[in-house]
Structure formats: structure tokens, C-alpha cells
Short mmCIF file of C-alpha atoms in Angstrom, two decimals:
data_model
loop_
_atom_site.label_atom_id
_atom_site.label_comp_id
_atom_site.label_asym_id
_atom_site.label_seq_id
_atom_site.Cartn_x
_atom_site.Cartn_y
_atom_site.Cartn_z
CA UNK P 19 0.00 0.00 0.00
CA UNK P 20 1.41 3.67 -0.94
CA UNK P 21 0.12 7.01 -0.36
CA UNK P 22 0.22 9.65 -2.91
CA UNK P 23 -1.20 13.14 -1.26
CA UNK P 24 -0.21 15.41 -4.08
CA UNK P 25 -1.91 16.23 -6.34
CA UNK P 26 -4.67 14.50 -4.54
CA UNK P 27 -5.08 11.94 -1.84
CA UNK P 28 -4.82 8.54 -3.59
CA UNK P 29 -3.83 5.50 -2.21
CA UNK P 30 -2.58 2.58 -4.40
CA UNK P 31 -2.76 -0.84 -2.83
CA UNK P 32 -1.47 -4.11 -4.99
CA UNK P 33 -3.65 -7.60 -4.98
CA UNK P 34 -2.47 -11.40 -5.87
CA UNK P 35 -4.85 -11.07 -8.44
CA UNK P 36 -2.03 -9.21 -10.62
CA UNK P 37 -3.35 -5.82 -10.33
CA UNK P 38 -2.56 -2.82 -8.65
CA UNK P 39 -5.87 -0.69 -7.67
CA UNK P 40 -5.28 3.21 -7.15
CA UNK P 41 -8.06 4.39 -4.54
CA UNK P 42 -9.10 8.33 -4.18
CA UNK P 43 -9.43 8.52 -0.44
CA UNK P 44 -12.91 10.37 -0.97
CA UNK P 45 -14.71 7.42 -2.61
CA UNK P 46 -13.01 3.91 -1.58
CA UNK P 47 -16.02 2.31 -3.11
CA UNK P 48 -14.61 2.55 -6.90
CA UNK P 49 -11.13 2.27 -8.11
CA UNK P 50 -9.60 5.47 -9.98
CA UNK P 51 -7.36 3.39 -11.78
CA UNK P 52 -6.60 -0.40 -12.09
CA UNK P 53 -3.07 -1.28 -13.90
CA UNK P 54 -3.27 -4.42 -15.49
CA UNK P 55 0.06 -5.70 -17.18
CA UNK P 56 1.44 -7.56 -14.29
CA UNK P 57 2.13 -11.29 -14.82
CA UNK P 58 2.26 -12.42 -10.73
CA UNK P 59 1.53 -11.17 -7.63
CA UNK P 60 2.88 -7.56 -6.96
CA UNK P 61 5.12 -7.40 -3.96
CA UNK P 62 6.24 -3.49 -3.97
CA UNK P 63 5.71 -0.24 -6.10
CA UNK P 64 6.76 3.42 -5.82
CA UNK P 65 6.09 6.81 -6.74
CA UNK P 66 8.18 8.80 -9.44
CA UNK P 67 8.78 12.23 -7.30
CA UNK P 68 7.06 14.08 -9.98
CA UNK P 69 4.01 12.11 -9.54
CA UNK P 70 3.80 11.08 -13.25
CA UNK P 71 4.60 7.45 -13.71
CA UNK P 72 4.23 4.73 -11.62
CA UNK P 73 6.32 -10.29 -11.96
CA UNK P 74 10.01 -11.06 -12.58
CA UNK P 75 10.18 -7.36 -14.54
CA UNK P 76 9.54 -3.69 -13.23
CA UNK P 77 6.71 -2.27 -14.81
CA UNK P 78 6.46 1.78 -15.33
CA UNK P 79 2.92 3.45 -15.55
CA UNK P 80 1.63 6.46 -16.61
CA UNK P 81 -0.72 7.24 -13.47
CA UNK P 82 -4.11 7.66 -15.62
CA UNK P 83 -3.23 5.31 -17.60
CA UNK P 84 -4.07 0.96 -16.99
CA UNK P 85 -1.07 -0.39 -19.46
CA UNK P 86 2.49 0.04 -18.69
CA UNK P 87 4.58 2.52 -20.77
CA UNK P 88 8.06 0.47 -20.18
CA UNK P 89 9.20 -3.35 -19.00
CA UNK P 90 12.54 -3.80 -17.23
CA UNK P 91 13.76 -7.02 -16.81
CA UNK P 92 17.36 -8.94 -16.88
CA UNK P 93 17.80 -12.55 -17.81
CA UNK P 94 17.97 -13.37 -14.03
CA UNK P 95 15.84 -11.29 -12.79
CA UNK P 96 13.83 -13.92 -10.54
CA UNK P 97 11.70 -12.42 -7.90
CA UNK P 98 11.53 -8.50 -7.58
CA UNK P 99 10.79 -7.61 -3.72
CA UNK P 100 11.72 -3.75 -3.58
CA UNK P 101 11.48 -0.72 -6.14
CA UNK P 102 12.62 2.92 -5.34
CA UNK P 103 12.96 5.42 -7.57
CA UNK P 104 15.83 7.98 -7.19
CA UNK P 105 15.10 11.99 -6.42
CA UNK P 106 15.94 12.92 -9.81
CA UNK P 107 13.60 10.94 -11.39
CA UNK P 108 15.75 9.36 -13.88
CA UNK P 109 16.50 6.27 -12.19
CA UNK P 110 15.17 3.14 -11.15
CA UNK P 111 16.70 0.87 -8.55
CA UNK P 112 15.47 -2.76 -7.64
CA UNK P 113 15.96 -5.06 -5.69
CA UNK P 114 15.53 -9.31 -6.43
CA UNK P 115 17.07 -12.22 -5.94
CA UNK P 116 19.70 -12.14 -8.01
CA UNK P 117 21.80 -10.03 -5.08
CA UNK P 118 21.80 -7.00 -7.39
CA UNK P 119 21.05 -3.45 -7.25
CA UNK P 120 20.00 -2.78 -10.93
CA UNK P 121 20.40 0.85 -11.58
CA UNK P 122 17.29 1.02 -14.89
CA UNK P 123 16.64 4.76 -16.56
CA UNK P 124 13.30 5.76 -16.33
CA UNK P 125 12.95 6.61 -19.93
CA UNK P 126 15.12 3.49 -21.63
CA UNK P 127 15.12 5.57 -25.22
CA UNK P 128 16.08 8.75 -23.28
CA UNK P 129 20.30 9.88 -24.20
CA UNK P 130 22.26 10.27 -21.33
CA UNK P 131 24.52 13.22 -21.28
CA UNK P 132 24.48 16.78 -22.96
CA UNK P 133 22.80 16.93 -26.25
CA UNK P 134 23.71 19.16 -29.43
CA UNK P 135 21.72 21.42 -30.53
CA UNK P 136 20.96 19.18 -33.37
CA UNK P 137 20.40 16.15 -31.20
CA UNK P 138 17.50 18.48 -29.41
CA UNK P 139 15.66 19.50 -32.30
CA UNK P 140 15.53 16.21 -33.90
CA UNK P 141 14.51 14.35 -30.32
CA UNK P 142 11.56 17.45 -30.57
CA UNK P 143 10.97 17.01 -34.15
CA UNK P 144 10.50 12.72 -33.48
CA UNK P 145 8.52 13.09 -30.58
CA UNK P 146 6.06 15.72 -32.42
CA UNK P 147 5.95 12.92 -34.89
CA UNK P 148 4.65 10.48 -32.66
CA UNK P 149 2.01 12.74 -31.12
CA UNK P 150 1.09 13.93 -34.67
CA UNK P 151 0.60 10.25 -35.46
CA UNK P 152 0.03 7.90 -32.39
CA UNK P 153 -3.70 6.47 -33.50
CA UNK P 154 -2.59 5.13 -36.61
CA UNK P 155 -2.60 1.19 -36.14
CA UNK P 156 1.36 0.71 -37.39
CA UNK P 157 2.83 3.29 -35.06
CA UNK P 158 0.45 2.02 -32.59
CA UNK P 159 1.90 -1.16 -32.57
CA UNK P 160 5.59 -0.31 -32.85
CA UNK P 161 4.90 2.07 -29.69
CA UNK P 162 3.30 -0.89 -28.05
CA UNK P 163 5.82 -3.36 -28.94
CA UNK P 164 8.34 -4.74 -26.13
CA UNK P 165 10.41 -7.57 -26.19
CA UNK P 166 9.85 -9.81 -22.87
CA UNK P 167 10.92 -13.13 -21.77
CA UNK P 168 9.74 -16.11 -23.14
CA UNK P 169 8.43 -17.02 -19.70
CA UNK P 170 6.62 -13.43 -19.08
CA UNK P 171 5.49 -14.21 -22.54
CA UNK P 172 3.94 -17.37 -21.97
CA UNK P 173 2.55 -16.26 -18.88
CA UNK P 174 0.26 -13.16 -20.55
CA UNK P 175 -0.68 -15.62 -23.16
CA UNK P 176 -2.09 -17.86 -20.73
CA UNK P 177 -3.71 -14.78 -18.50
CA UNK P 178 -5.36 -13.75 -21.97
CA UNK P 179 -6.89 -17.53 -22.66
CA UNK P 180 -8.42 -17.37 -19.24
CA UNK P 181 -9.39 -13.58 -19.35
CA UNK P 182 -11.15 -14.84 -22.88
CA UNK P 183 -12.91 -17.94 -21.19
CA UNK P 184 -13.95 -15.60 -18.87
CA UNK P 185 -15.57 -12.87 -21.10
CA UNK P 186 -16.88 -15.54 -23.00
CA UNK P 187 -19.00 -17.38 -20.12
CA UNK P 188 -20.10 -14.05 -19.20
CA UNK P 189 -21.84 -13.81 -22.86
CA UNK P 190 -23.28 -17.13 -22.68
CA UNK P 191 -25.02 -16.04 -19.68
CA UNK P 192 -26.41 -13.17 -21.00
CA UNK P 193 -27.38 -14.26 -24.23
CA UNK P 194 -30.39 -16.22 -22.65
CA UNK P 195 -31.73 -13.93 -20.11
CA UNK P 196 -33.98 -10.68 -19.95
CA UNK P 197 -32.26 -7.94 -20.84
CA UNK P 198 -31.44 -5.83 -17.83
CA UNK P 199 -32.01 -8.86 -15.22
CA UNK P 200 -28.15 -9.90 -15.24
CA UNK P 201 -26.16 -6.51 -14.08
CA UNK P 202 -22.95 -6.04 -16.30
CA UNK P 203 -20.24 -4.99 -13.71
CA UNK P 204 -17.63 -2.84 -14.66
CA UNK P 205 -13.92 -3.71 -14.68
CA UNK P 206 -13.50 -1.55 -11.73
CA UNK P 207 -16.45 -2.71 -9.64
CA UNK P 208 -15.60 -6.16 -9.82
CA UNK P 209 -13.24 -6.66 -6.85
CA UNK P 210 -14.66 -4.74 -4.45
CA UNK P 211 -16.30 -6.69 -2.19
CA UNK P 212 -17.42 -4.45 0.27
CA UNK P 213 -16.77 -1.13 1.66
CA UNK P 214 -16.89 -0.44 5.22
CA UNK P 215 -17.65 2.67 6.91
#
């Protein structure tokens, strides 16, 4: 469980269902945000100091966003138990089993160092590119695109079979019934169970 109180009061707690649920502390009853991309049970997360971004990888989210921007992971890389981010905001650090302190950048494309003036304008000129043209399906995709390993691989291809199984039982049990007698519960609503006052 961390607290965020600027810019609001949110609290983000993490479940063994995979997910990590951000709370406001006004309204505990819905989640603001649920992140989805995780592959086992989250064990630690932490805030960027600018507030911006938020399995056997570390996983970096936009806050209003549910998929994860970047994946860090090393070939031994076993069992992540601590994440801290450094003042700066440029850096990473982990801790696992591997008896490592991994030292990631925040932004893995991002040049380290002083750029030329050239360098600038053509990192500006890219990334108006990629505003200019991130809905069309190709760029989509390349943006998307991540290489894992095979084992976090296999792992979201088997959490997408059951998620599918899932969403398709839920069909077959509406397709027979009155519509409007079987409530359709939101992604959000679904885990909460209760909320006590």
C-alpha cells in the first residue's frame, strides 16, 4: 500500500490477483485506476517524485493510464521484492534475488549526457511525430511493442486464454436472459467486495 497526497489523496494498494488498484481517499467504493500488465503477484511499487509514472520485470505506468509505458527485466531477474525510484527521477533501482542493485533509466530511449543542438531539435521534431501520429494502427503497434521473456510471454498468453474464457462465459449467460435482469459490472467494480464505513 502507498500514499500519494499530491496532487490528490490517492492511495494505491497491490492484490495477488495481478493488479494494482489506485483508490481516491474520498470514494473507496470505486477504483480510480486499475493497472493491469502484471504477470504475478505484486510485492512493492513506488512513486516517481514528480508524480507522473508509476512479476520477474519492473513495470512503469503512466498514473491515468491501466497499461504500462516500459518493461525492465534482466535474464535473471527472478523475484523482484523492492522498487525505489531515485530523487531525480531518472532512475530506477530494484531489488531481487539475483543479489543486485540494478540501476534502470526511467525513460530506456532517453540519451544520457548533454545533447547538441541538433540532437534536441531532432529528439523534438520525433517526438512531435509520434504525437502527430500515435492512432494510426502501425505506429500504434511499434509504440506498443516490447520484447519480454519467453516465460513473461507465456505467462500473458495464458492470463489472456483465461481472461477470454472468462468474457466468453459471461456472454453465454447473458445471451439467454432478460435484458437488464443480469447486471454487467464494470472492470472496476468487480473486486470490491465491500466497503466499510
Amino acid at each position: 500500500m502507498r500514499l500519494r497526497s499530491l496532487p490528490a489523496a490517492l492511495a494505491q494498494g497491490s492484490n495477488e490477483d495481478y493488479n494494482l488498484y489506485t483508490f481516491d481517499m474520498h470514494a473507496l467504493d470505486t477504483p480510480v485506476m486499475v493497472h493491469i500488465d502484471h504477470v504475478s503477484a505484486v510485492l512493492d511499487m513506488a512513486y516517481s517524485p514528480t508524480g507522473k509514472d508509476f512479476d520477474k520485470s519492473i513495470r512503469i505506468f503512466p498514473v491515468d493510464k491501466s497499461r504500462s509505458r516500459e518493461v525492465d527485466h534482466t535474464k535473471r531477474m527472478q523475484h523482484v521484492i523492492c522498487v525505489k525510484w531515485t530523487s531525480d527521477s531518472k532512475y530506477i533501482m530494484c531489488g531481487s534475488d539475483e543479489m543486485n542493485i540494478p540501476l534502470w533509466k526511467a525513460n530506456a530511449s532517453q540519451k544520457l549526457g548533454v545533447l547538441t543542438s541538433q540532437e534536441k531539435a531532432a529528439k523534438d521534431y520525433n517526438q512531435k511525430l509520434k504525437e502527430k501520429f500515435q492512432h494510426h494502427p502501425h505506429i500504434k503497434r511499434i509504440t506498443h511493442h516490447c520484447h519480454l521473456p519467453k516465460r513473461i510471454n507465456s505467462q500473458i498468453q495464458e492470463q489472456r486464454i483465461m481472461k477470454e474464457a472468462r468474457r466468453r462465459k459471461e456472454g453465454n449467460r447473458l445471451k439467454p436472459s432478460k435484458p437488464g435482469s443480469v447486471p454487467i459490472v464494470s472492470e472496476k467494480k468487480k473486486h470490491i467486495v465491500a466497503v466499510v464505513k
